[in-house]
Amino acid sequence: MNPGQFKTPPTLPSRRRFIFGAGGLVIATAAGGETIASGAKQYAVPDDPRKQPGRPANDDDGYGVRSQFARTHRVGGPSWALTPIQDLYGTITPSALHFGIHHAGIPTIDPEKHRLFIHGMVKRNRELSMEDLLRLPRVTHTYFLECSGNTSSSWKEPRYNDIQMTHGQMSNTEWTGVPLRIVLQEVGLDPRATWVVAEGSDAAMMSRSIPLSKCLDDALLAFGQNGEELRPDQGFPLRLLLPGYEGNTSIKWLRRLEVTDRPHMTRMETRGYTDTLPDGRSRQFSFVMEAKSVITFPSAPMILDGRGFYEIAGLAWSGSGRITKVEVSADAGKHWTNARIEGPVLPKAFVRFRLPWQWDGRAAVLQSRCVDETGQVQPTQKELVESRGAKSFHHYNAIQQWGVNAKGEVSNVQV
Amino acid sequence: MSKCRSVTSLLVAGLFAACLEQSTDAAEHSFTYPTTYDSGRPIAIEREQELRTTIPPDGFGLPEGQGTFTEGRAIYASKCQACHGDALQGTAVGTALVGGRGSLSSDSPKKTIESFWPYATSVFSYIRNTMPTIAPGSLTDEESYALMAFILASANIISTDEVMHKDTLAKVRMPNRDGFVPDDTLDIEVPMAGD
């Protein structure tokens, strides 16, 4: 997302109490006892569900709704929505909870009228309908998407005492689509071509220049999200999906691909998603998301319900490949213990890690750090600021620290 | 019940036989991906120009037309000023377009068209494609050139009598033209205009 969009701290979600970990029962209480049950239908609750026939299976008009007791929800504003990663159990982000950063709102697009134009340095310009694309060979893969602005509030100090605010600009999805390679081979690439400009069909005409090598590697023209059509906020009917790259390059509502021999220096790759260095110059085309992990349980602003056993849980991911190791420390980094990584460990996708922890009731600082198969080690905040300065906004991948005090209150700290 | 069963087993046996037959036939089917799919339709040549909406630094694809400072000032007043301010200084809803030169190496860099954007072509594309935000894409090519003339002169990058059109716009040298470095992990060259 763009610098400055977090100027006003948005309304925080209700303070979560008694949350029994990712993978367990989640009970959230909104301020003033008000309940939040978006996306659900309200039914009368019988005293004993065994004593009353249940409702018919087709009561949902053919599209399921979640339980009226479920409370997991995104938070956001007009141009952004953050994933409640603290409340998610596994590695897949439900489509209804995927994060979104939009530069001019969410367009409504009729798939029958939608076209993908491929032009520029190609032998055969092509205009493809969705019907054309759906005839082509497809693949299904799980990949994370992370906004390069995720955790941007932590460069100088722990600004938000809420994991959804610090780390909510990331999701992990099973995507289905046509390998972009197939379509580019179809149009006949000029041998001098090196870049592809991708443009969306939203009012921002969101556009980025992408190295052709990436387009011929693992890039997807995606139309499937977790087994069904893309959600409108994820680019329905068609989006680019660039595994491991910063989220904004996976252009939503994809309308145009222009093959070229140089980047077009669009707003989003000059004014937008660049990283200003201490000397005033700005790093550009920093595509790959770095190795990163975060403990999602416990995390701020949870409150631990007394001393005893807790299963620490979190997520780790890298835009360069597979995660090979996650370590956890409970003493501000003095000692580290290997966490258990749950398989399958897929490249450029979330892994879930877990580690049993006996909390003795004293203050603790919890943190996780990961290593990926290229040897990238997640840095500390100090190391990252030393190498990049504190003027950057994007690509903050430092170790997250959660402080736990004697009352069990978890808070965002940098010690 | 037994009759039912025998009917069922007959049916199953029949289906099985049919499957066997099909799998024998399968040798005559091709289960390979083709080398070409002949997907989609050619784009009409006259649509090419309309598709060039992201103008690269060398100006390739810039449209015909032109605009002046005076024309731009009038358009700015009616379509831009409400968000970007009467002196292009920005408001709560629109970014500052001028100022900030020399601030990028300070602790609070002020990023404007004047101080930060490295290419006039990027500004032109962005304005023409998306502005004003209440009527995105409604500016004509002429209006977009005129706004460029007005904004660039207001930012003291060109003089107020310079006319902006496809030959002059790409030649404008922005103050922060050399202020960007490609990420060091990028394994591809980033050609810049004029290099």
PDB file of C-alpha atoms in Angstrom, chain B residues 3-160:
ATOM      1  CA  LYS B   3     -32.889 -59.975  -8.562  1.00  0.00           C
ATOM      2  CA  CYS B   4     -31.927 -56.377  -7.965  1.00  0.00           C
ATOM      3  CA  ARG B   5     -28.435 -57.417  -7.232  1.00  0.00           C
ATOM      4  CA  SER B   6     -28.100 -59.478 -10.370  1.00  0.00           C
ATOM      5  CA  VAL B   7     -29.421 -56.600 -12.468  1.00  0.00           C
ATOM      6  CA  THR B   8     -26.910 -54.341 -10.806  1.00  0.00           C
ATOM      7  CA  SER B   9     -24.047 -56.710 -11.382  1.00  0.00           C
ATOM      8  CA  LEU B  10     -25.088 -57.083 -14.999  1.00  0.00           C
ATOM      9  CA  LEU B  11     -25.073 -53.329 -15.357  1.00  0.00           C
ATOM     10  CA  VAL B  12     -21.688 -53.072 -13.688  1.00  0.00           C
ATOM     11  CA  ALA B  13     -20.287 -55.831 -15.854  1.00  0.00           C
ATOM     12  CA  GLY B  14     -21.642 -54.036 -18.911  1.00  0.00           C
ATOM     13  CA  LEU B  15     -20.118 -50.741 -17.893  1.00  0.00           C
ATOM     14  CA  PHE B  16     -16.858 -52.489 -17.168  1.00  0.00           C
ATOM     15  CA  ALA B  17     -16.874 -54.033 -20.626  1.00  0.00           C
ATOM     16  CA  ALA B  18     -17.652 -50.643 -22.133  1.00  0.00           C
ATOM     17  CA  CYS B  19     -14.733 -49.157 -20.224  1.00  0.00           C
ATOM     18  CA  LEU B  20     -12.445 -51.888 -21.466  1.00  0.00           C
ATOM     19  CA  GLU B  21     -13.582 -51.231 -24.983  1.00  0.00           C
ATOM     20  CA  GLN B  22     -12.931 -47.514 -24.512  1.00  0.00           C
ATOM     21  CA  SER B  23      -9.479 -48.072 -23.169  1.00  0.00           C
ATOM     22  CA  THR B  24      -8.685 -50.206 -26.224  1.00  0.00           C
ATOM     23  CA  ASP B  25      -9.835 -47.339 -28.394  1.00  0.00           C
ATOM     24  CA  ALA B  26      -7.735 -44.934 -26.363  1.00  0.00           C
ATOM     25  CA  ALA B  27      -4.677 -45.858 -28.367  1.00  0.00           C
ATOM     26  CA  GLU B  28      -6.212 -43.914 -31.217  1.00  0.00           C
ATOM     27  CA  HIS B  29      -6.709 -40.773 -29.096  1.00  0.00           C
ATOM     28  CA  SER B  30      -4.002 -38.237 -28.561  1.00  0.00           C
ATOM     29  CA  PHE B  31      -3.351 -37.234 -24.970  1.00  0.00           C
ATOM     30  CA  THR B  32      -0.713 -34.625 -25.610  1.00  0.00           C
ATOM     31  CA  TYR B  33      -0.722 -30.861 -25.248  1.00  0.00           C
ATOM     32  CA  PRO B  34      -0.624 -29.136 -28.618  1.00  0.00           C
ATOM     33  CA  THR B  35       2.261 -26.870 -29.525  1.00  0.00           C
ATOM     34  CA  THR B  36      -0.171 -24.074 -30.295  1.00  0.00           C
ATOM     35  CA  TYR B  37      -3.734 -23.347 -29.180  1.00  0.00           C
ATOM     36  CA  ASP B  38      -4.650 -20.646 -31.655  1.00  0.00           C
ATOM     37  CA  SER B  39      -6.311 -18.880 -28.770  1.00  0.00           C
ATOM     38  CA  GLY B  40      -8.139 -15.573 -29.056  1.00  0.00           C
ATOM     39  CA  ARG B  41      -8.398 -13.117 -31.921  1.00  0.00           C
ATOM     40  CA  PRO B  42      -5.978 -10.584 -33.406  1.00  0.00           C
ATOM     41  CA  ILE B  43      -6.260  -7.032 -32.049  1.00  0.00           C
ATOM     42  CA  ALA B  44      -7.359  -4.579 -34.737  1.00  0.00           C
ATOM     43  CA  ILE B  45      -4.359  -2.434 -35.670  1.00  0.00           C
ATOM     44  CA  GLU B  46      -6.267   0.799 -35.000  1.00  0.00           C
ATOM     45  CA  ARG B  47      -6.708  -0.240 -31.366  1.00  0.00           C
ATOM     46  CA  GLU B  48      -2.943  -0.389 -30.759  1.00  0.00           C
ATOM     47  CA  GLN B  49      -2.605   3.300 -29.924  1.00  0.00           C
ATOM     48  CA  GLU B  50      -5.545   3.217 -27.523  1.00  0.00           C
ATOM     49  CA  LEU B  51      -3.886   0.315 -25.665  1.00  0.00           C
ATOM     50  CA  ARG B  52      -0.694   2.312 -25.013  1.00  0.00           C
ATOM     51  CA  THR B  53      -1.770   3.719 -21.698  1.00  0.00           C
ATOM     52  CA  THR B  54       1.526   3.399 -19.799  1.00  0.00           C
ATOM     53  CA  ILE B  55       3.976   5.698 -21.556  1.00  0.00           C
ATOM     54  CA  PRO B  56       7.639   4.739 -21.024  1.00  0.00           C
ATOM     55  CA  PRO B  57      10.298   7.430 -20.356  1.00  0.00           C
ATOM     56  CA  ASP B  58      11.277   7.729 -24.034  1.00  0.00           C
ATOM     57  CA  GLY B  59       7.710   8.815 -24.846  1.00  0.00           C
ATOM     58  CA  PHE B  60       6.794   5.856 -27.056  1.00  0.00           C
ATOM     59  CA  GLY B  61       3.035   5.887 -27.509  1.00  0.00           C
ATOM     60  CA  LEU B  62       2.480   9.517 -26.513  1.00  0.00           C
ATOM     61  CA  PRO B  63      -0.650  10.764 -28.277  1.00  0.00           C
ATOM     62  CA  GLU B  64      -1.061  13.702 -30.645  1.00  0.00           C
ATOM     63  CA  GLY B  65      -2.210  17.018 -29.234  1.00  0.00           C
ATOM     64  CA  GLN B  66      -0.664  19.696 -27.067  1.00  0.00           C
ATOM     65  CA  GLY B  67      -1.324  21.945 -24.096  1.00  0.00           C
ATOM     66  CA  THR B  68      -0.093  25.195 -22.554  1.00  0.00           C
ATOM     67  CA  PHE B  69       0.441  26.548 -19.047  1.00  0.00           C
ATOM     68  CA  THR B  70      -2.529  28.909 -19.370  1.00  0.00           C
ATOM     69  CA  GLU B  71      -4.880  26.163 -20.552  1.00  0.00           C
ATOM     70  CA  GLY B  72      -3.584  23.902 -17.798  1.00  0.00           C
ATOM     71  CA  ARG B  73      -4.159  26.521 -15.121  1.00  0.00           C
ATOM     72  CA  ALA B  74      -7.850  26.778 -16.066  1.00  0.00           C
ATOM     73  CA  ILE B  75      -8.310  22.991 -16.121  1.00  0.00           C
ATOM     74  CA  TYR B  76      -6.485  22.650 -12.812  1.00  0.00           C
ATOM     75  CA  ALA B  77      -8.781  25.235 -11.194  1.00  0.00           C
ATOM     76  CA  SER B  78     -11.928  23.413 -12.258  1.00  0.00           C
ATOM     77  CA  LYS B  79     -10.861  19.756 -11.962  1.00  0.00           C
ATOM     78  CA  CYS B  80      -7.860  19.401  -9.632  1.00  0.00           C
ATOM     79  CA  GLN B  81      -7.685  22.267  -7.170  1.00  0.00           C
ATOM     80  CA  ALA B  82     -10.391  20.953  -4.829  1.00  0.00           C
ATOM     81  CA  CYS B  83      -8.136  18.041  -3.839  1.00  0.00           C
ATOM     82  CA  HIS B  84      -4.621  19.287  -4.567  1.00  0.00           C
ATOM     83  CA  GLY B  85      -5.008  22.889  -3.299  1.00  0.00           C
ATOM     84  CA  ASP B  86      -4.900  26.302  -4.948  1.00  0.00           C
ATOM     85  CA  ALA B  87      -1.098  26.349  -4.837  1.00  0.00           C
ATOM     86  CA  LEU B  88      -0.647  22.625  -5.645  1.00  0.00           C
ATOM     87  CA  GLN B  89       0.368  22.235  -2.031  1.00  0.00           C
ATOM     88  CA  GLY B  90      -1.961  19.308  -1.314  1.00  0.00           C
ATOM     89  CA  THR B  91      -4.915  18.914   1.029  1.00  0.00           C
ATOM     90  CA  ALA B  92      -6.201  16.228   3.356  1.00  0.00           C
ATOM     91  CA  VAL B  93      -7.529  14.277   0.367  1.00  0.00           C
ATOM     92  CA  GLY B  94      -4.975  15.035  -2.353  1.00  0.00           C
ATOM     93  CA  THR B  95      -1.183  14.833  -2.347  1.00  0.00           C
ATOM     94  CA  ALA B  96       1.108  17.853  -2.727  1.00  0.00           C
ATOM     95  CA  LEU B  97       2.279  18.180  -6.338  1.00  0.00           C
ATOM     96  CA  VAL B  98       5.088  20.686  -5.788  1.00  0.00           C
ATOM     97  CA  GLY B  99       7.769  21.419  -3.206  1.00  0.00           C
ATOM     98  CA  GLY B 100      10.024  19.088  -1.284  1.00  0.00           C
ATOM     99  CA  ARG B 101      13.161  19.468  -3.395  1.00  0.00           C
ATOM    100  CA  GLY B 102      16.207  18.508  -1.389  1.00  0.00           C
ATOM    101  CA  SER B 103      14.112  16.787   1.281  1.00  0.00           C
ATOM    102  CA  LEU B 104      14.645  13.190   0.171  1.00  0.00           C
ATOM    103  CA  SER B 105      17.817  12.647   2.191  1.00  0.00           C
ATOM    104  CA  SER B 106      16.270  14.252   5.284  1.00  0.00           C
ATOM    105  CA  ASP B 107      14.423  12.363   7.967  1.00  0.00           C
ATOM    106  CA  SER B 108      11.080  13.406   6.546  1.00  0.00           C
ATOM    107  CA  PRO B 109      11.250  13.171   2.770  1.00  0.00           C
ATOM    108  CA  LYS B 110       8.501  15.093   1.011  1.00  0.00           C
ATOM    109  CA  LYS B 111       7.616  13.162  -2.131  1.00  0.00           C
ATOM    110  CA  THR B 112       5.957  15.281  -4.820  1.00  0.00           C
ATOM    111  CA  ILE B 113       5.991  15.438  -8.612  1.00  0.00           C
ATOM    112  CA  GLU B 114       8.614  18.173  -8.243  1.00  0.00           C
ATOM    113  CA  SER B 115      10.867  16.402  -5.770  1.00  0.00           C
ATOM    114  CA  PHE B 116      10.398  12.702  -6.439  1.00  0.00           C
ATOM    115  CA  TRP B 117       8.846  11.540  -9.709  1.00  0.00           C
ATOM    116  CA  PRO B 118      11.736  10.690 -12.064  1.00  0.00           C
ATOM    117  CA  TYR B 119       9.881  10.911 -15.391  1.00  0.00           C
ATOM    118  CA  ALA B 120       7.300  13.348 -16.772  1.00  0.00           C
ATOM    119  CA  THR B 121       5.867  10.488 -18.868  1.00  0.00           C
ATOM    120  CA  SER B 122       4.852   8.609 -15.702  1.00  0.00           C
ATOM    121  CA  VAL B 123       3.005  11.673 -14.438  1.00  0.00           C
ATOM    122  CA  PHE B 124       1.286  12.154 -17.803  1.00  0.00           C
ATOM    123  CA  SER B 125       0.144   8.503 -17.914  1.00  0.00           C
ATOM    124  CA  TYR B 126      -1.121   8.601 -14.364  1.00  0.00           C
ATOM    125  CA  ILE B 127      -3.044  11.851 -14.825  1.00  0.00           C
ATOM    126  CA  ARG B 128      -4.542  10.784 -18.137  1.00  0.00           C
ATOM    127  CA  ASN B 129      -5.478   7.285 -16.926  1.00  0.00           C
ATOM    128  CA  THR B 130      -6.879   7.999 -13.492  1.00  0.00           C
ATOM    129  CA  MET B 131      -7.618  11.662 -12.807  1.00  0.00           C
ATOM    130  CA  PRO B 132      -9.693  13.273 -11.488  1.00  0.00           C
ATOM    131  CA  THR B 133     -10.583  10.517  -9.047  1.00  0.00           C
ATOM    132  CA  ILE B 134     -14.320  11.322  -9.232  1.00  0.00           C
ATOM    133  CA  ALA B 135     -14.256  10.896 -13.034  1.00  0.00           C
ATOM    134  CA  PRO B 136     -11.226   8.702 -13.753  1.00  0.00           C
ATOM    135  CA  GLY B 137      -9.965   8.617 -17.307  1.00  0.00           C
ATOM    136  CA  SER B 138     -12.131  11.586 -18.349  1.00  0.00           C
ATOM    137  CA  LEU B 139      -9.320  13.981 -19.286  1.00  0.00           C
ATOM    138  CA  THR B 140      -8.579  14.351 -22.986  1.00  0.00           C
ATOM    139  CA  ASP B 141      -5.041  14.050 -24.319  1.00  0.00           C
ATOM    140  CA  GLU B 142      -4.994  17.830 -24.817  1.00  0.00           C
ATOM    141  CA  GLU B 143      -6.137  18.467 -21.256  1.00  0.00           C
ATOM    142  CA  SER B 144      -3.492  16.071 -19.953  1.00  0.00           C
ATOM    143  CA  TYR B 145      -0.742  17.874 -21.875  1.00  0.00           C
ATOM    144  CA  ALA B 146      -2.030  21.229 -20.605  1.00  0.00           C
ATOM    145  CA  LEU B 147      -2.011  19.999 -17.008  1.00  0.00           C
ATOM    146  CA  MET B 148       1.553  18.777 -17.471  1.00  0.00           C
ATOM    147  CA  ALA B 149       2.574  22.219 -18.740  1.00  0.00           C
ATOM    148  CA  PHE B 150       0.905  23.876 -15.751  1.00  0.00           C
ATOM    149  CA  ILE B 151       2.212  21.486 -13.081  1.00  0.00           C
ATOM    150  CA  LEU B 152       5.780  21.300 -14.424  1.00  0.00           C
ATOM    151  CA  ALA B 153       6.008  25.091 -14.715  1.00  0.00           C
ATOM    152  CA  SER B 154       4.505  25.533 -11.243  1.00  0.00           C
ATOM    153  CA  ALA B 155       7.238  23.193 -10.024  1.00  0.00           C
ATOM    154  CA  ASN B 156       9.871  25.334 -11.784  1.00  0.00           C
ATOM    155  CA  ILE B 157      10.901  22.401 -13.967  1.00  0.00           C
ATOM    156  CA  ILE B 158       9.950  24.084 -17.265  1.00  0.00           C
ATOM    157  CA  SER B 159       9.103  27.693 -18.104  1.00  0.00           C
ATOM    158  CA  THR B 160       5.524  28.914 -18.349  1.00  0.00           C
TER     159      THR B 160
END
